[in-house]
Amino acid sequence: VPAGRSSGGTGPDSCVQMAAELHPRSGKLIGLSNSNRTAQRNQPVQEFNHGLVLSREPLRDRDVFTVRIDKKVNSWSGSIEIGVTALDPAGLEFPSSATGLKGGSWIVSGCSVLKDGRSVLEEYGRDLDQLGEGDRVGIQRNGKGELHLWVNGQDCGTAASGLPSRLWAVVDLYGKCTQVTVVSCEPPPEMDGEEDEEVEDEIVSTQAVRPDKFPNNFEPDSGIDSGIGGGGTGGGSSSNSSPAGSSGGVAGLGVAAGVMTTNDALLFHEKCGTLIKLSNNNKTAERRRPLDEFNNGVVMTNRPLRNNEMFEIRIDKLVDKWSGSIEIGVTTHNPNNLDYPATMTNLRSGTIMMSGCGILTNGKGTRREYCEFSLDELQEGDHIGLMRKASGALHFYINGIDQGVAANQTPGVVYGVVDLYGMAVKVTIIHNHNHSDRLRRNNAIMRALSPDVGRPRPALSLTPEPDAPDRLLFHLNCGQKAAIISDGRTALRPHATDDFNHGVVLSNRPLHSNEVFQVRIDKMVDKWAGSIEIGVTTHNPAYLQLPSTMTNLRSGTWMMTGNGVMHNGTTILDEYGHNLDRLKAGDTVGVVRKEDGSLHFFVNGVPQGPAAWNVPPSVYAVVDLYGQAAQATIMDDMADLPPLPDDSSEGPTAMSPGSPCSVSGATAANDLRFHQLHGTNAVITNGGRTALRQNCRSEFNDAIVISNRCLRDGELFEIVIQKMVDRWSGSIEAGVTAIRPEELEFPNTMTDIDYDTWMLSGTAIMQDGNTMRNNYSCDLDSLTTGSRIGMMRTATGDLHYFINGLDQGVACTGLPPEVYAVIDLYGQCVQVFITSSSGPLDNSLCTSNITEKSFPIHSPVAGVAHRLHSKHGKNVVLLGDCCQALRVDGYAHGIVFSAKELKTDEVFEVKINKVDDRWSGSLHVGLTTLQPPDLPSCPLSGLSPSLTQLRSKVTWVLAGSEVRRNGVLQRQNYGCSLDRLTVGNRVGVKRCSDDTMHILIDGEDMGPAATAVAKNVYAVLDLYGKVTAVSIVSSTLVEDSENVKAPSLSPDSCSEGEEDSTPCENEPALVPTVMTFLENHGKNIQLSNQNLTATRVSSYNQGLLVTAQALPRQQLFQVCIDRLNPSWTSSLSLGVIGHSPDRLNFPSTACCLKRSVWLLQRDSVFHNSLKICENYGPNLDTCPEGTILGLLVDSSGCLHLFVNGMDQCVAAQDIPSPCYPLIDLYGQCEQVTIVTNHVSVVGGEREDMHCQGDMEKADMVDGIKESVCWTPPPEVNPNKTCEYQALCSRFKELLTLPDGYFNEDAKYNLCYCESCHKLRGDEAYYKRGEPPRDYALPFGWCRFALRIKTHCEVSNAFKKWHIAYHGTSVGSLRRILDHNQLLSAESSSIFSLSPVKTEGHGSYGEPEENSAPEREIPRVQLSPTMRYSGLEVFAPKVQFRDPRSLRCHQAQVGFQVCVRPGSYKVGPTSLGISEPLDPRFSNAEIEWITKEKGGTLLYGLLIRVE
């Protein structure tokens, strides 16, 4: 008790002790215990009232009588009620409930305050019905006779006033509340008044010695005096105020500002639609399975809305699959009693909803065109709000803009409701009680900005708090193209190069007389004429319809523009002062209205003289970011200014010594940031640490960002992916460049740069836009949110990439010494942040040395990392190194715990091994805060017989389909009932990052079972009833916190210089799981070869099979197609299944599986029989015998398809663990065999797998290495049974061309149909020749290799030639082949008078010196792409009948040729085509013309058939 307080004759301690007890007289169902401190309502399930208790003694002023809720039941509605009464409990006849108390009683019930049973306040404080076990609630009468409610130590404000002095505390254990305990009865803590005065004195003294800067007021002394006086008054008035703290002024320093909102914030009600998952303390709602379901996503607020209270949400996530989107509104239905509909518009009473751009009342349209915005067109990041006015009018707000009255006479008690329908997947409630903060602009601008671009402000400034009401800031209502950031201090035009106006911003309050408003120009663009304009206006920014430029305003406005002054749009001074159009970044401009009504402007602190007179007193400052002016910041002494975008530490605006960012010069200079120069769609925020791509759902490129300085040797530049969207293909690209940011003309993507640049795109290492290497050990396209990417240049000039801290090995060598890090925010990647790991690495990482400390200590049992704790129930024995549990007696006492606390999102999973049907009941599973190490040694006779009775610590458990917390029912009908499980089923539990408990059954997440789960929890199981034995099937990558995941290493990556290094091949992490087929399979399958070979022995279906072992992460599972039967159509499909296949009843085909299945079929990807992706990889129906198909699930849970060892990129995401490979031997595919000779962990070196992706692309022609001399190796044409190639071959036979012209080995012919070129992994473009020149592969054509003469094979000269194409007619083929020379269009006719003379068949030697001059070679048209040479004007179509199918087709022919550099001229198309034909080649350089004899070499005949 504070000193000086009256105790009324007894000691203060005794008074507190007496008051903290309950009166022995109580309601008839109450039982008291614990020295009358604990009250329990008897028969809590049968009776809901008669639970009144009162304090033993009357309350003293300011004492808070506080009770803790110990127990609740879910049988009833309503809960604890608390208040005060003037009735003496000694003679009181107790009513059934507190609301029945009369004679001077004030009771808080739910959200209402009642006096003598009648409501006096409808909406007050926290809803007591929503409080849970462990929450504390108190009641207080303060010295002013006011009633205050306290919840969990927070004051909810005044509930009633005019209370008498003698009052007893009242608690009603009503409804759900069945037990409470009195925890205290004492005054709340209060601020020390002397401490306040010290803070105030410190502020005054520091203001007096503030450095002399440009004054904020024209008369310096007046500002200081007024500031001190205001602060002093506020501080003095609050020194002995209520516990809420200071009521204003500086001395408050924000103590408990807005206390009523702390415990009364709007949240989503826990009862919600069946597919809704709540998180973020019930502020975020998300619809589960958004690609499968479009409704059942209704959520409501946890309490009714108050009058004039804004209920606002932000759209966090949308999907593109459905029509329709979010709907929002109000309803009179209480969420506790509502049977939630599938969509809110199905509700036929008490509901008003905004849907699209219309209003629906009780499900029927009442206003079709309510506003110009449609909710269906909003995007991620947009805000939607609603408000019920005191008049009963309902208003909706889009991005803070009031859309007007939607409905009149809205009922008084309504709840906010949101329907996550269709495209809308996830929303978050925005708790922002400052109305001006909701005046947002264009939604695209808001999505493009982070909250902060400056440095963080000091915790305690030398001046009054920056957020003090009187501080000059920009008003948040601004021009359409403007945005306000840095807590109102900075204004900018984010798209300054696109628009030159609509950049008007005003001050947040009128200027005081003699107060200078000054801004610094932070950023300018040189695209436009004109620049910043500054002035004053009488218009209030909250109500002003802002014009495109401020000089268009025709009333109450004075502006300085250029070197003149305008009043209401009319020039009043032509030559006034310094020309504002000539200012640069860093210059300052200011304006002041003096007491005499004159207006003065300042440029760089220099007064320009009076500009106008008779200016009224209440004017707002105005800045027009016009033309070149792109960003400006208010100059004042309140806080440090953020640095200019191009400031350096040596510049005039260097950090002040008092800045929180001011560290040692070396540290500050070495801090890596993003450079202020960047791509047009990029935005740099957070002091240069964060980069994002604005308009991420409409723009996918033009977002390149670069480091602010060169990387030092061995220095890691690392970023973390913060945000991604699923709208685009492709993702982040990262690398380095030797180009200085100031000299870089930022392209669309960084791979467009053709000099001094090295980039990683997907798995391809690219130098100067050309692919140097494929299949690098990491795939950037597979990374997800939270993944970290790092780059480092070593002292030897090697470039290394790091993924999540793991070195991926050397990407390329020979880098120059000074390179900048480059990040391309491309495609799916939207936002990244520079991590604190960026900086110099230790020597071991710089040189890629890896020692034994780099590897984890792995579990002694292969594949299993989880264990059971040695403490368990008395009927349990542990087997198999604590991986199995067996109940040996009875039906209970079977509780077991995990050996360690579960990490966030870590799944602890067991498999049921044995059941005993003599018992009822089944396995229980959950999480507990009970620490098993604290338990006595086994057997634990004191441990509860069943998990539902374990209540010594907080325990969340699923029993059957009921979720309980400490035995109290929390939820019914959750997921699949555990009572139905049997041998082979798997059950898992995890605690998610949003503090929810999830249960997994056979790998399928059943959704959140419980919320507000503590962080340090153990998994707990109860082998109860029929379940008698389980075994652990889950594992964790890291067992000990000191261990890290072993990086995948090539054999030569171990350091030879480290004596203690452990050989990589001896590491257990690299030992793969041996895979075999499961005995349970389709009825037409026969297994052989130790279950490695599967054969379909009958029909065309019933050929499903799965592996007996789960597929570990990062392990490649491969099968070889052994036999195809051309009698059938279609072929195999393959994928993974996310639940145990032991008891799976296989359907006839894989497409009939609809539970936790991801399937690759033809060229599409299916999930649960729904197509989720098209045009993925090669068409599996065209894969020939001998094709090796592989499946891999990477560490991020992404499924990859491998074809002949080549990764086809991510096919699907969020694959559960464990999963099992699935194969359907359908149609043509009759037999496959598991490949075992090179099972590997991806990321390691696979020496026996050579594919085209390993070759250097710069040394290849159509995927053929030059060492082969144009003749492809047998592996490059894997599809030996391609039907398209066979059709083209049959057409070639119809041409009756002599076989002598063609290579006799047909396996060297190449098909470029979609399936074949994808099987080979061909890229669309390559380079060839000296100097290198691009050419396109002839996709869609089939090439037949021509015979090359011996002397040509010996000569290497033609290897330096370029590749081109020539389209021709079928009638010209024979003549061209006869002369081994291309013919022009004019001479290609068979009726030409005479052929062009050559030196003999196939000769390409130069003419002898004394030979006669030859006839001029006619012009020959070539092109680097068949998209041009294959046009019908060059290659006319002919019709033919296929002798095999007897169907008619059309065919075209052409040649692939080698062209000697310098023998041709590059020019525009001669056809006058304006549309681009090939994205790589412009129409201005798509046609090559040559007249030189011997300048071309026929390489292959091309045929295309339609």
CSV table of N, CA and C in Angstrom, one decimal, residues 1048-1107:
chain,number,residue,atom,x,y,z
A,1048,SER,N,25.7,-31.0,-50.0
A,1048,SER,CA,26.0,-32.0,-51.1
A,1048,SER,C,27.3,-31.6,-51.7
A,1049,LEU,N,28.2,-32.5,-51.8
A,1049,LEU,CA,29.6,-32.2,-52.2
A,1049,LEU,C,30.0,-33.1,-53.4
A,1050,SER,N,30.7,-32.5,-54.3
A,1050,SER,CA,31.3,-33.3,-55.4
A,1050,SER,C,32.5,-33.9,-54.8
A,1051,PRO,N,33.0,-35.1,-55.3
A,1051,PRO,CA,34.1,-35.8,-54.7
A,1051,PRO,C,35.4,-34.9,-54.5
A,1052,ASP,N,35.6,-33.9,-55.4
A,1052,ASP,CA,36.8,-33.2,-55.3
A,1052,ASP,C,36.6,-31.9,-54.4
A,1053,SER,N,35.5,-31.8,-53.7
A,1053,SER,CA,35.3,-30.6,-52.9
A,1053,SER,C,35.9,-30.7,-51.5
A,1054,CYS,N,36.3,-31.9,-51.1
A,1054,CYS,CA,37.0,-32.0,-49.8
A,1054,CYS,C,38.4,-31.4,-49.9
A,1055,SER,N,38.7,-30.8,-48.8
A,1055,SER,CA,40.0,-30.1,-48.7
A,1055,SER,C,41.1,-31.1,-48.5
A,1056,GLU,N,42.1,-31.1,-49.5
A,1056,GLU,CA,43.2,-32.0,-49.3
A,1056,GLU,C,44.2,-31.5,-48.3
A,1057,GLY,N,44.1,-30.3,-48.0
A,1057,GLY,CA,45.1,-29.7,-47.1
A,1057,GLY,C,44.7,-29.8,-45.6
A,1058,GLU,N,43.5,-30.3,-45.4
A,1058,GLU,CA,43.0,-30.5,-44.0
A,1058,GLU,C,43.3,-31.9,-43.5
A,1059,GLU,N,44.1,-32.0,-42.5
A,1059,GLU,CA,44.5,-33.3,-42.0
A,1059,GLU,C,43.3,-34.0,-41.4
A,1060,ASP,N,42.4,-33.2,-40.7
A,1060,ASP,CA,41.3,-33.8,-40.0
A,1060,ASP,C,40.1,-34.0,-40.8
A,1061,SER,N,40.1,-33.7,-42.1
A,1061,SER,CA,38.9,-33.7,-42.9
A,1061,SER,C,38.4,-35.1,-43.0
A,1062,THR,N,37.1,-35.3,-43.0
A,1062,THR,CA,36.5,-36.6,-43.2
A,1062,THR,C,36.2,-36.8,-44.7
A,1063,PRO,N,36.5,-37.9,-45.3
A,1063,PRO,CA,36.2,-38.1,-46.7
A,1063,PRO,C,34.7,-38.0,-46.9
A,1064,CYS,N,34.3,-37.3,-48.0
A,1064,CYS,CA,32.9,-37.1,-48.2
A,1064,CYS,C,32.1,-38.4,-48.4
A,1065,GLU,N,32.8,-39.3,-49.1
A,1065,GLU,CA,32.0,-40.5,-49.4
A,1065,GLU,C,31.7,-41.4,-48.2
A,1066,ASN,N,32.4,-41.1,-47.0
A,1066,ASN,CA,32.2,-41.9,-45.8
A,1066,ASN,C,31.0,-41.3,-45.0
A,1067,GLU,N,30.5,-40.1,-45.4
A,1067,GLU,CA,29.5,-39.5,-44.6
A,1067,GLU,C,28.2,-40.2,-44.7
A,1068,PRO,N,27.5,-40.5,-43.5
A,1068,PRO,CA,26.2,-41.2,-43.6
A,1068,PRO,C,25.1,-40.4,-44.3
A,1069,ALA,N,25.3,-39.1,-44.4
A,1069,ALA,CA,24.2,-38.3,-45.0
A,1069,ALA,C,24.1,-38.6,-46.5
A,1070,LEU,N,25.1,-39.1,-47.1
A,1070,LEU,CA,25.1,-39.3,-48.5
A,1070,LEU,C,24.7,-40.8,-48.9
A,1071,VAL,N,24.3,-41.6,-47.8
A,1071,VAL,CA,23.9,-43.0,-48.1
A,1071,VAL,C,22.5,-43.0,-48.5
A,1072,PRO,N,22.1,-43.3,-49.7
A,1072,PRO,CA,20.7,-43.3,-50.1
A,1072,PRO,C,19.9,-44.5,-49.7
A,1073,THR,N,18.6,-44.3,-49.6
A,1073,THR,CA,17.7,-45.4,-49.3
A,1073,THR,C,17.5,-46.3,-50.6
A,1074,VAL,N,17.7,-47.6,-50.4
A,1074,VAL,CA,17.5,-48.5,-51.5
A,1074,VAL,C,16.0,-48.7,-51.7
A,1075,MET,N,15.5,-48.5,-52.9
A,1075,MET,CA,14.1,-48.5,-53.2
A,1075,MET,C,13.7,-49.8,-53.9
A,1076,THR,N,12.6,-50.4,-53.6
A,1076,THR,CA,12.0,-51.5,-54.2
A,1076,THR,C,10.5,-51.3,-54.4
A,1077,PHE,N,9.8,-52.1,-55.2
A,1077,PHE,CA,8.4,-52.0,-55.4
A,1077,PHE,C,7.7,-52.7,-54.3
A,1078,LEU,N,6.5,-52.2,-53.9
A,1078,LEU,CA,5.7,-52.8,-52.8
A,1078,LEU,C,4.9,-54.0,-53.4
A,1079,GLU,N,4.8,-55.0,-52.5
A,1079,GLU,CA,4.0,-56.2,-52.9
A,1079,GLU,C,2.5,-55.8,-53.2
A,1080,ASN,N,2.0,-54.8,-52.6
A,1080,ASN,CA,0.7,-54.4,-52.8
A,1080,ASN,C,0.6,-53.5,-54.1
A,1081,HIS,N,0.0,-54.0,-55.2
A,1081,HIS,CA,0.0,-53.3,-56.4
A,1081,HIS,C,-1.2,-53.6,-57.2
A,1082,GLY,N,-1.3,-53.1,-58.4
A,1082,GLY,CA,-2.5,-53.4,-59.3
A,1082,GLY,C,-2.5,-54.8,-59.7
A,1083,LYS,N,-3.7,-55.3,-60.0
A,1083,LYS,CA,-3.9,-56.7,-60.2
A,1083,LYS,C,-3.2,-57.3,-61.4
A,1084,ASN,N,-2.9,-56.4,-62.4
A,1084,ASN,CA,-2.2,-56.9,-63.6
A,1084,ASN,C,-0.7,-56.8,-63.6
A,1085,ILE,N,-0.1,-56.5,-62.4
A,1085,ILE,CA,1.3,-56.3,-62.2
A,1085,ILE,C,1.9,-57.6,-61.7
A,1086,GLN,N,3.1,-57.9,-62.2
A,1086,GLN,CA,3.9,-59.0,-61.7
A,1086,GLN,C,5.3,-58.5,-61.4
A,1087,LEU,N,5.8,-58.7,-60.2
A,1087,LEU,CA,7.1,-58.2,-59.8
A,1087,LEU,C,8.2,-59.3,-60.0
A,1088,SER,N,9.4,-58.9,-60.3
A,1088,SER,CA,10.5,-59.8,-60.4
A,1088,SER,C,11.8,-59.1,-60.1
A,1089,ASN,N,12.9,-59.8,-60.2
A,1089,ASN,CA,14.2,-59.2,-60.0
A,1089,ASN,C,14.3,-58.5,-58.7
A,1090,GLN,N,13.9,-59.3,-57.6
A,1090,GLN,CA,13.9,-58.8,-56.2
A,1090,GLN,C,13.1,-57.6,-56.1
A,1091,ASN,N,12.0,-57.6,-56.7
A,1091,ASN,CA,11.0,-56.4,-56.7
A,1091,ASN,C,11.6,-55.1,-57.3
A,1092,LEU,N,12.6,-55.3,-58.1
A,1092,LEU,CA,13.1,-54.1,-58.8
A,1092,LEU,C,12.4,-53.9,-60.2
A,1093,THR,N,11.8,-54.9,-60.8
A,1093,THR,CA,11.2,-54.9,-62.1
A,1093,THR,C,9.7,-55.2,-61.9
A,1094,ALA,N,8.9,-54.4,-62.6
A,1094,ALA,CA,7.5,-54.5,-62.6
A,1094,ALA,C,7.0,-54.7,-64.1
A,1095,THR,N,6.2,-55.7,-64.3
A,1095,THR,CA,5.6,-56.0,-65.6
A,1095,THR,C,4.1,-56.0,-65.6
A,1096,ARG,N,3.5,-55.4,-66.6
A,1096,ARG,CA,2.0,-55.5,-66.7
A,1096,ARG,C,1.8,-56.7,-67.6
A,1097,VAL,N,1.1,-57.7,-67.1
A,1097,VAL,CA,1.0,-59.0,-67.8
A,1097,VAL,C,-0.3,-59.1,-68.6
A,1098,SER,N,-1.2,-58.2,-68.5
A,1098,SER,CA,-2.5,-58.3,-69.1
A,1098,SER,C,-3.1,-57.0,-69.3
A,1099,SER,N,-3.9,-56.9,-70.4
A,1099,SER,CA,-4.7,-55.7,-70.6
A,1099,SER,C,-3.9,-54.4,-70.8
A,1100,TYR,N,-4.5,-53.2,-70.6
A,1100,TYR,CA,-3.8,-52.0,-70.7
A,1100,TYR,C,-3.8,-51.2,-69.5
A,1101,ASN,N,-4.6,-51.6,-68.4
A,1101,ASN,CA,-4.6,-50.9,-67.2
A,1101,ASN,C,-4.4,-51.8,-66.0
A,1102,GLN,N,-4.9,-51.4,-64.8
A,1102,GLN,CA,-4.7,-52.1,-63.6
A,1102,GLN,C,-3.2,-52.4,-63.4
A,1103,GLY,N,-2.4,-51.3,-63.7
A,1103,GLY,CA,-0.9,-51.4,-63.6
A,1103,GLY,C,-0.3,-50.5,-62.6
A,1104,LEU,N,-1.0,-50.2,-61.5
A,1104,LEU,CA,-0.5,-49.3,-60.5
A,1104,LEU,C,0.5,-50.0,-59.6
A,1105,LEU,N,1.6,-49.3,-59.3
A,1105,LEU,CA,2.5,-49.8,-58.3
A,1105,LEU,C,3.2,-48.6,-57.6
A,1106,VAL,N,3.6,-48.9,-56.4
A,1106,VAL,CA,4.3,-47.9,-55.5
A,1106,VAL,C,5.5,-48.5,-54.9
A,1107,THR,N,6.4,-47.7,-54.3
A,1107,THR,CA,7.6,-48.3,-53.7
A,1107,THR,C,7.3,-48.7,-52.3
